[in-house]
Each structure stands twice: as C-alpha cells, then as structure tokens.
mmCIF file of C-alpha atoms in Angstrom:
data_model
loop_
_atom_site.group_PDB
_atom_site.id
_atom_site.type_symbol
_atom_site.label_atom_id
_atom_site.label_comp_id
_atom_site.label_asym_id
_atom_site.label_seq_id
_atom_site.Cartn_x
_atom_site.Cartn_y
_atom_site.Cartn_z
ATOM 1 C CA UNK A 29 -53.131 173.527 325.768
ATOM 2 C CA UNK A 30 -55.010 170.137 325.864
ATOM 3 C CA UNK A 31 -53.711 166.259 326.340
ATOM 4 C CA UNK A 32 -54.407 166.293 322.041
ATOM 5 C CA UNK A 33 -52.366 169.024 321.285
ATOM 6 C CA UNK A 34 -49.644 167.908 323.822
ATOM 7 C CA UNK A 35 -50.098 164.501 322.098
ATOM 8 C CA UNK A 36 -50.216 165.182 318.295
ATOM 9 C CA UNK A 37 -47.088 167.714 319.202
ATOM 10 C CA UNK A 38 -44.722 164.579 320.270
ATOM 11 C CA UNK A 39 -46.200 161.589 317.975
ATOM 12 C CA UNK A 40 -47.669 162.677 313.944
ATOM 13 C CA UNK A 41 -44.500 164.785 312.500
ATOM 14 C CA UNK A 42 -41.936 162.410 314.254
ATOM 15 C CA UNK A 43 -41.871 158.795 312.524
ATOM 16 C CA UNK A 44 -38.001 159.631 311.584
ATOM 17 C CA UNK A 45 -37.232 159.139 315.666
ATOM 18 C CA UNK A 46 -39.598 156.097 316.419
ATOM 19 C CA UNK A 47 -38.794 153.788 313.209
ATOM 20 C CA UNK A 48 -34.616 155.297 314.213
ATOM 21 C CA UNK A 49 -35.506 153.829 317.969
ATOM 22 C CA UNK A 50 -36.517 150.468 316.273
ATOM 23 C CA UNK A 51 -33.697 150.149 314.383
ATOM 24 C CA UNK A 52 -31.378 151.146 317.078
ATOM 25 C CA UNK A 53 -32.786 148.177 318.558
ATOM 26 C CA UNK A 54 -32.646 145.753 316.371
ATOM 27 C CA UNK A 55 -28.978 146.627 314.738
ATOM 28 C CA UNK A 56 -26.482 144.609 316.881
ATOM 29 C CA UNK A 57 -28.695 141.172 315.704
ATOM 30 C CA UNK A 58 -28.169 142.697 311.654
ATOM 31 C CA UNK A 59 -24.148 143.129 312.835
ATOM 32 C CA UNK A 60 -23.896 140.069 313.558
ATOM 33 C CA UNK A 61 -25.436 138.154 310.839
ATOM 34 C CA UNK A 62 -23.783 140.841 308.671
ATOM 35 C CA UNK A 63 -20.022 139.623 310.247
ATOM 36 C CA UNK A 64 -20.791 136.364 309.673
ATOM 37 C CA UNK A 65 -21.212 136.106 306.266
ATOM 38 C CA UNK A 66 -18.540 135.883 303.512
ATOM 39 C CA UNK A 67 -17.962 138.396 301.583
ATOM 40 C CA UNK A 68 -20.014 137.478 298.539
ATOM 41 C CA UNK A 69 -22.803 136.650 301.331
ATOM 42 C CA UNK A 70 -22.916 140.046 302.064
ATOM 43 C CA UNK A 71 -22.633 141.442 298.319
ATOM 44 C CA UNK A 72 -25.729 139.088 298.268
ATOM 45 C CA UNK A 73 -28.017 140.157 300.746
ATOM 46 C CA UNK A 74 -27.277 143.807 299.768
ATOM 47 C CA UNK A 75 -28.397 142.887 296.284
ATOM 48 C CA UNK A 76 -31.567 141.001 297.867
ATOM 49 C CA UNK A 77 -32.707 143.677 299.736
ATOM 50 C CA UNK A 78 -32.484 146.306 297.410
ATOM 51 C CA UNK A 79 -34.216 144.300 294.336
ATOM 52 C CA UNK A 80 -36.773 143.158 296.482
ATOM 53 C CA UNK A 81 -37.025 146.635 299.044
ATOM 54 C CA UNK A 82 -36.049 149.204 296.271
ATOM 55 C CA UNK A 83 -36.109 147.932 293.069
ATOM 56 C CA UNK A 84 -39.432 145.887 292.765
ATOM 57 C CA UNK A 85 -41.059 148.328 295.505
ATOM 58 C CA UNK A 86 -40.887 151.300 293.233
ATOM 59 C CA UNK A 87 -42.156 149.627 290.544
ATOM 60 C CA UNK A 88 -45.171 148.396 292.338
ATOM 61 C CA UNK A 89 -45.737 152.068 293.659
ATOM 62 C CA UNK A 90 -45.723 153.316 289.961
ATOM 63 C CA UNK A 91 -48.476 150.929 289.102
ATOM 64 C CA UNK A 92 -50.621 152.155 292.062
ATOM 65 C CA UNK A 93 -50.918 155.244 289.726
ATOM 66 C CA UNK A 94 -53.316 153.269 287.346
ATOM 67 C CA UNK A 95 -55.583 151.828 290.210
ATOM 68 C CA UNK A 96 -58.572 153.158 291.400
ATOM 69 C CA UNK A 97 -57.205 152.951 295.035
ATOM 70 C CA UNK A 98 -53.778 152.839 296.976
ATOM 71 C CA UNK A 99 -53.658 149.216 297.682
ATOM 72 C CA UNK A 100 -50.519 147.622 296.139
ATOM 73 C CA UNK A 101 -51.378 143.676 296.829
ATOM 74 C CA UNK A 102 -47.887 142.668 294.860
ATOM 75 C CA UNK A 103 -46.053 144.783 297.009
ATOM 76 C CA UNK A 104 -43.652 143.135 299.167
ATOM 77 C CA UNK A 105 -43.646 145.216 301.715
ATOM 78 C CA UNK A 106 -47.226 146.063 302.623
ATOM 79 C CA UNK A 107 -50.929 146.114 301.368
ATOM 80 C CA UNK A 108 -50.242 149.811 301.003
ATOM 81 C CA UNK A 109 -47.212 149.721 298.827
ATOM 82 C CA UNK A 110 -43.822 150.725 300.001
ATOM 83 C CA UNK A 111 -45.308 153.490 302.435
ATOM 84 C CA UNK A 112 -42.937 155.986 299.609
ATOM 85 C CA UNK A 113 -40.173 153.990 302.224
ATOM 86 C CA UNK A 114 -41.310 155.754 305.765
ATOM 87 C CA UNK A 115 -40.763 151.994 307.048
ATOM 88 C CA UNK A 116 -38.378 150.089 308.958
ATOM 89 C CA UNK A 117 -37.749 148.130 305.435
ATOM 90 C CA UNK A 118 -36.505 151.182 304.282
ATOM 91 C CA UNK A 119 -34.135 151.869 307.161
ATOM 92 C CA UNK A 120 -32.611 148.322 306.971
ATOM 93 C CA UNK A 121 -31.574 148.721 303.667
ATOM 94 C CA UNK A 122 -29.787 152.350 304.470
ATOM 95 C CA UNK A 123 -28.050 150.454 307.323
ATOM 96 C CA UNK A 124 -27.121 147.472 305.345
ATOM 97 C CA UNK A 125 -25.334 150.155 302.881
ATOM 98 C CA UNK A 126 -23.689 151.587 305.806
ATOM 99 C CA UNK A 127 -22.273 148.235 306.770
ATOM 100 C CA UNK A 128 -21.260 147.886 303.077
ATOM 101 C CA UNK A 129 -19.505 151.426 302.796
ATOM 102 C CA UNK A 130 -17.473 150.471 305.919
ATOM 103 C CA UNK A 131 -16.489 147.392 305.311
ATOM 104 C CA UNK A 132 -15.334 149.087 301.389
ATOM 105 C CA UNK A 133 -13.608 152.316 303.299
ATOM 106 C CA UNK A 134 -11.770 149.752 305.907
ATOM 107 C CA UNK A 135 -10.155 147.971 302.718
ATOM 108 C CA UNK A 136 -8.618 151.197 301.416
ATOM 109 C CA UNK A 137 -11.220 151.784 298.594
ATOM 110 C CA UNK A 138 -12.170 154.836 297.616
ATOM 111 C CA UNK A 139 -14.125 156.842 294.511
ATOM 112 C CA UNK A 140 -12.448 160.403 293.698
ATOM 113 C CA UNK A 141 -14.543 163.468 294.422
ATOM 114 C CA UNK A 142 -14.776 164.697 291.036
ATOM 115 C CA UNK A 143 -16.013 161.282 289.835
ATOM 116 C CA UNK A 144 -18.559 161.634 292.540
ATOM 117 C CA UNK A 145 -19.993 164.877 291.558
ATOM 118 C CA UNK A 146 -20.325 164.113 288.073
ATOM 119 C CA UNK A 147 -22.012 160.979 289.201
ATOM 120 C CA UNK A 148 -24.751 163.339 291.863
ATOM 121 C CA UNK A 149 -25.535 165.424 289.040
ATOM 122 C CA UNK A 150 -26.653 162.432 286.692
ATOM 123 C CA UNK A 151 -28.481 161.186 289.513
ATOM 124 C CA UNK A 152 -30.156 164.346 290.406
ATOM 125 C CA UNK A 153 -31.091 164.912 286.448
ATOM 126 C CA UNK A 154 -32.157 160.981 286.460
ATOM 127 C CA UNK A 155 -34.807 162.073 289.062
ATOM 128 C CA UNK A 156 -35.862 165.365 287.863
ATOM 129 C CA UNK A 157 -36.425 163.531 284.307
ATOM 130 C CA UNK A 158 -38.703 160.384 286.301
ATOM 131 C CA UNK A 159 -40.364 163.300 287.670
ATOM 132 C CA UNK A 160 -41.668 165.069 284.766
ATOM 133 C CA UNK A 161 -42.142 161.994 282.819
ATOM 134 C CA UNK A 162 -44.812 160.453 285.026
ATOM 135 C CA UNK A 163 -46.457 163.595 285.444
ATOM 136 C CA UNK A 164 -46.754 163.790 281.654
ATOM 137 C CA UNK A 165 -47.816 160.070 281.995
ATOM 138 C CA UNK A 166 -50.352 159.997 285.005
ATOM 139 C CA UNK A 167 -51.206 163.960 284.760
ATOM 140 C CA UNK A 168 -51.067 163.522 288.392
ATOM 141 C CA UNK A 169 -49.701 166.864 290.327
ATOM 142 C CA UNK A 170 -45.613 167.054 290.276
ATOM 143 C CA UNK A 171 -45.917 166.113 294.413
ATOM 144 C CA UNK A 172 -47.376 162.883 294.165
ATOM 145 C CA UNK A 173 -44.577 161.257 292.089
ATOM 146 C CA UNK A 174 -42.760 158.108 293.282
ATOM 147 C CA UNK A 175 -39.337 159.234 292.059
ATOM 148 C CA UNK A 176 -39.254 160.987 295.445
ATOM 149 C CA UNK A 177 -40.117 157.823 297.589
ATOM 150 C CA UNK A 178 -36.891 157.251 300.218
ATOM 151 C CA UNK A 179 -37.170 153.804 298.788
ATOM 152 C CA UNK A 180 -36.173 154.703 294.830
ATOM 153 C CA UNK A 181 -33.005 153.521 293.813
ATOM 154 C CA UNK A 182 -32.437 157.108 292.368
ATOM 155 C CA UNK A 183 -33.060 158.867 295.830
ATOM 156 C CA UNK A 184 -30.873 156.575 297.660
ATOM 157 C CA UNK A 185 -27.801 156.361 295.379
ATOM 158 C CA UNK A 186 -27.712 160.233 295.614
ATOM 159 C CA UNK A 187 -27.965 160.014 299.599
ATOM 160 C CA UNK A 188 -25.097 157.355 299.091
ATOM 161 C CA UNK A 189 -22.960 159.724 296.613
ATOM 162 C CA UNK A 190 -24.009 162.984 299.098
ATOM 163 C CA UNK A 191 -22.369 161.107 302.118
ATOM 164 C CA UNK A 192 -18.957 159.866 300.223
ATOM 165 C CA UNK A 193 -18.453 163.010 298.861
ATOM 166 C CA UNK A 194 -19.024 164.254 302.282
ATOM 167 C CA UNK A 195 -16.262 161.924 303.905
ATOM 168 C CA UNK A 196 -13.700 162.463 301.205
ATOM 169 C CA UNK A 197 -13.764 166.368 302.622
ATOM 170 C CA UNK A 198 -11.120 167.000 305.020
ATOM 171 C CA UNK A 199 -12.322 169.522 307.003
ATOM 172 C CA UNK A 200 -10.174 169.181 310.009
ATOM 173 C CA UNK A 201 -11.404 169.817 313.995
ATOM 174 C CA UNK A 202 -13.451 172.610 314.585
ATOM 175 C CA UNK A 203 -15.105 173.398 318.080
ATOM 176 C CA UNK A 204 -17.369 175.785 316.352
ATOM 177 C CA UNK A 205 -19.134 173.401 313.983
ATOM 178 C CA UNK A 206 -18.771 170.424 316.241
ATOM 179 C CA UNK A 207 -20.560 172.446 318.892
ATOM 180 C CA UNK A 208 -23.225 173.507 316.243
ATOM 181 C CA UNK A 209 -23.619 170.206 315.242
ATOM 182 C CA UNK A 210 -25.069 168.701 318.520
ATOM 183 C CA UNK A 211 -28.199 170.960 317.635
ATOM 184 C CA UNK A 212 -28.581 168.999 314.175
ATOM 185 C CA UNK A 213 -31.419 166.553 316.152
ATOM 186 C CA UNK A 214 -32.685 169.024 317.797
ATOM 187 C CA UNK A 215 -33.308 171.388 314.712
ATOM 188 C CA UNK A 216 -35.037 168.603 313.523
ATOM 189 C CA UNK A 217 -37.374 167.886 315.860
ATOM 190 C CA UNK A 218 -38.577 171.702 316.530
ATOM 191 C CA UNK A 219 -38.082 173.088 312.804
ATOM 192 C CA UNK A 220 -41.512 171.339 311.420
ATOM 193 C CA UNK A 221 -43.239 174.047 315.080
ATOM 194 C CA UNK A 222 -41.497 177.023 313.419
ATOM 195 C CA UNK A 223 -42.316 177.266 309.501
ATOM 196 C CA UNK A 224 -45.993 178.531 310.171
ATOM 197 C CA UNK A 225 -43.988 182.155 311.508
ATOM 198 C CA UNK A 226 -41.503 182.401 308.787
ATOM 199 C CA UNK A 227 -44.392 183.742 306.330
ATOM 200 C CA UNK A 228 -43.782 181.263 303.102
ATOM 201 C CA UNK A 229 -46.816 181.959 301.557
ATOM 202 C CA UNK A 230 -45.443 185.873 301.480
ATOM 203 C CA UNK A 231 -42.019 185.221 300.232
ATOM 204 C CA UNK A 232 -42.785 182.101 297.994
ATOM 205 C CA UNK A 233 -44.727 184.566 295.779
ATOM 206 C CA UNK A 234 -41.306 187.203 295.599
ATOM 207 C CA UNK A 235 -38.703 187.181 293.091
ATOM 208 C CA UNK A 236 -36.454 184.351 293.118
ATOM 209 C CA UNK A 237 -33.744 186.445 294.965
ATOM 210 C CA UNK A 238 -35.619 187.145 297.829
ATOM 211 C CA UNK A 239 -37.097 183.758 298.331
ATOM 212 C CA UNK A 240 -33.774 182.822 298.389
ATOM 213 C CA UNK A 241 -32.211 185.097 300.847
ATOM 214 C CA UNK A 242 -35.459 184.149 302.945
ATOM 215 C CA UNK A 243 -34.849 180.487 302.685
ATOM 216 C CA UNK A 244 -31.293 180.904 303.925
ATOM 217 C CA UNK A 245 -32.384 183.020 306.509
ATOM 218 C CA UNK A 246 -35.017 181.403 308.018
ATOM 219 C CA UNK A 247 -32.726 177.857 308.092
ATOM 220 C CA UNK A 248 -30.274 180.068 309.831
ATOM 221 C CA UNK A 249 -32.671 181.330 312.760
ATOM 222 C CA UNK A 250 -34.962 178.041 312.940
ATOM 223 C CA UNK A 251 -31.345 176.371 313.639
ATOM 224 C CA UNK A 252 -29.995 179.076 315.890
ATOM 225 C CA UNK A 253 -33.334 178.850 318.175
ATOM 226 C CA UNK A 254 -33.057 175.128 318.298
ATOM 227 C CA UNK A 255 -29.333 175.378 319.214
ATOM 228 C CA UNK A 256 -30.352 177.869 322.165
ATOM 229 C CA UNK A 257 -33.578 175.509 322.941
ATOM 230 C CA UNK A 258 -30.503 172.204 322.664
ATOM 231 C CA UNK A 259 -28.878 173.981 325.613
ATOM 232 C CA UNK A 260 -31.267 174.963 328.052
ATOM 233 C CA UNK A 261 -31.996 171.309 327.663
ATOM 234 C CA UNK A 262 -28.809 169.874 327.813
ATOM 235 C CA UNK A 263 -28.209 172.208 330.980
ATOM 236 C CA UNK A 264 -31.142 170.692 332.977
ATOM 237 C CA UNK A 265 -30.394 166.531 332.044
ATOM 238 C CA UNK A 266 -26.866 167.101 331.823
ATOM 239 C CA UNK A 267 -26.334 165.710 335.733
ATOM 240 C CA UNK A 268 -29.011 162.883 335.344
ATOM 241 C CA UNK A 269 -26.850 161.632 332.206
ATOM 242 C CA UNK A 270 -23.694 161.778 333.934
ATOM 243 C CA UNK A 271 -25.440 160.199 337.056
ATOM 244 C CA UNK A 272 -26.190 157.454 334.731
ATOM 245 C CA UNK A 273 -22.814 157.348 333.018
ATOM 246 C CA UNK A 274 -21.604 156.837 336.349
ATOM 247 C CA UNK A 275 -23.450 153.930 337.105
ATOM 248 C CA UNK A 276 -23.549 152.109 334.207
ATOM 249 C CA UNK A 277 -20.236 150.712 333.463
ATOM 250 C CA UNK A 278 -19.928 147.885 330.971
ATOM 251 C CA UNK A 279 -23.969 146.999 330.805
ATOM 252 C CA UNK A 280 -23.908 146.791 334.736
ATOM 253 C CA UNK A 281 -26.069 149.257 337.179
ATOM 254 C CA UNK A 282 -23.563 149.615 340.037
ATOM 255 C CA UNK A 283 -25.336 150.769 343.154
#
C-alpha cells in the first residue's frame, strides 16, 4: 500500500461524486433563478440549454470523428468537445429537467405507463440504430460512438422516460428495500474495486445463459458486500452525525 495507490483509489474512478459535490453546491443559486422566472422563462432556458448543451454538443462530437485529433474548437463547452457529458454542463441540464418534471408532476400532469414504454423502446432502438450507423460510417470500433455520450438527446430522454415510468409505480413502503437502498451509493463507489474477482473474461466467453446467470449474480454479491461494508460504516460515524445533527439546528452551530 503506497500514498499512489491510496490516492488513485479515492480520486480517477470517482468524477460522478466530485462534479455531484459541485452541483450540490451550486443548486440553491439555479432554484432560485429557476422560481423566478415565468413559466415560458423556464420552458426557455430548458430549451437553451439543451440546444446549446445537448443538441449542438453532440453534433460537434460527431464531427471530431473526421479530425485528425480530439479537439472540438466549435464546441461550446470545451476545447475537447463535450467531455461525452462527464461535466458539470451536463449535470445542470439533468437538474434543470428535474426542476421541469416537478414543477409538471405538481400541476397534476402526467404521461400513462404504457405510453411510456412504447416511447423507451423507440428510444432505445433510436440509439442502437445511431450506433451501428456511425460505425458503418467512421469504421471506428462500436465503443467509441457518441450515441452513448450522457450528453445525447437520445441517452437522456431515455433516463427521463426510465425515471417517470419509475414514479408512476406504486410500490408502497417497504423496510426491506428502503433499507437496501441506503447501500445504492455505496455499491457504487466500491463495485468499480470488485469486477477484477468476478472472472468476466471466463464467463463473457460462455453461452449466453450462463453469462447471464453470472451477471445477475455477481450484481447481487458486489451489492450485498457493499451493503455489509455501508454498515460497518454507518455503525462507526453514526454518533459523529447525530452529534452534528444535534448541533446544527437551522444553519446555526449551537455550542
């Protein structure tokens, strides 16, 4: 164990948590420009962001294919392109949607499930068409394709559709999944340390069953050891966050 393992263990694989942090940070300021705007203002800004963020950003990273390096200078997010939407730009626009869907589900609208999932699978079949067409285009390998980028309009319509048809479920209370579910950040955090002993490379090569039954498998006992890992942890900083709950009331340290 050295200070570079220590350090490429807790920085390289976790952009998802610092970028989140930044965002965290920055959100009440976005609330409150996006409650003080009308509500064409806000059907405006949405439209903004995602022609200038998602729309235009794509098509700029689909040029880069016929460059002889990944500098995007039209972009208008970086030199680099759109960064395939690993940026803060990126999260903006997913929180700006957010805003959006609330402000939609608070007014009593809602789309039907059914329309929903007919609507995910032309979305999903939208993106596994852009997908094979630009490799037949670029003859680039299938991985390096930019209908995958967070930032496509494809990608994040179908995380839109995913999470409505996800709230129209009515799943009632249970303590079993809600007590599960505190292990979801966890999991995510410790998964990327645990694929290296679940032997892909074996099972990848297997019949389609077995890789199957594999996949399953391992998610189930990758998420099972971060639940265990979630509560050894939450055993030991369990009294300094009640401490702190304690005395912070209403933004004030009380002494």
């Amino acid at each position: 164990m050295s200070f570079k393992t220590v350090l490429n263990y807790f920085t390289p694989s976790y952009w998802f948590v610092f970028v989140y942090i930044a965002l965290y940070l920055i959100s009440p300021y976005i609330n409150l420009v996006w409650a003080h705007l009308s509500e064409s203002g806000k059907k405006t800004l949405l439209i903004i962001w995602i022609g200038l963020f998602s729309g235009y950003s794509i098509f700029t990273d689909f040029i880069r294919f016929f460059r002889d390096d990944d500098k995007s200078g039209v972009s208008t997010i970086g030199l680099f392109g759109s960064q395939a939407g690993y940026t803060i730009v990126n999260f903006v626009l997913m929180y700006l949607l957010g805003c959006y869907l609330r402000d939609r589900e608070e007014k009593g609208k809602k789309t039907g499930t059914g329309k929903l999932a007919l609507l995910l699978v032309l979305n999903v079949a939208a993106i596994f068409g852009w997908t094979y067409l630009e490799k037949i285009i670029t003859s680039d390998v299938i991985n390096n394709t930019a209908a995958w980028n967070y930032d496509n309009p494809l990608v994040i319509t179908e995380a839109v559709i995913v999470f409505l048809i996800f709230s129209n479920m009515k799943l009632g209370s249970s303590k079993v999944i809600n007590k599960l579910a505190t292990a979801s950040f966890p999991a995510y955090l410790i998964h990327i340390n645990l694929l290296e002993y679940c032997g892909i490379e074996t099972y990848v090569r297997e019949n389609p069953a077995l890789l199957t039954a594999h996949i399953l498998g391992s998610t189930v006992v990758i998420y099972l050891i971060s639940f265990v890992i979630f509560l050894i942890y939450d055993l030991i900083t369990k009294p300094l966050f009640s401490l702190i709950t304690k005395r912070w009331t209403n933004r004030t340290y009380s002494v």
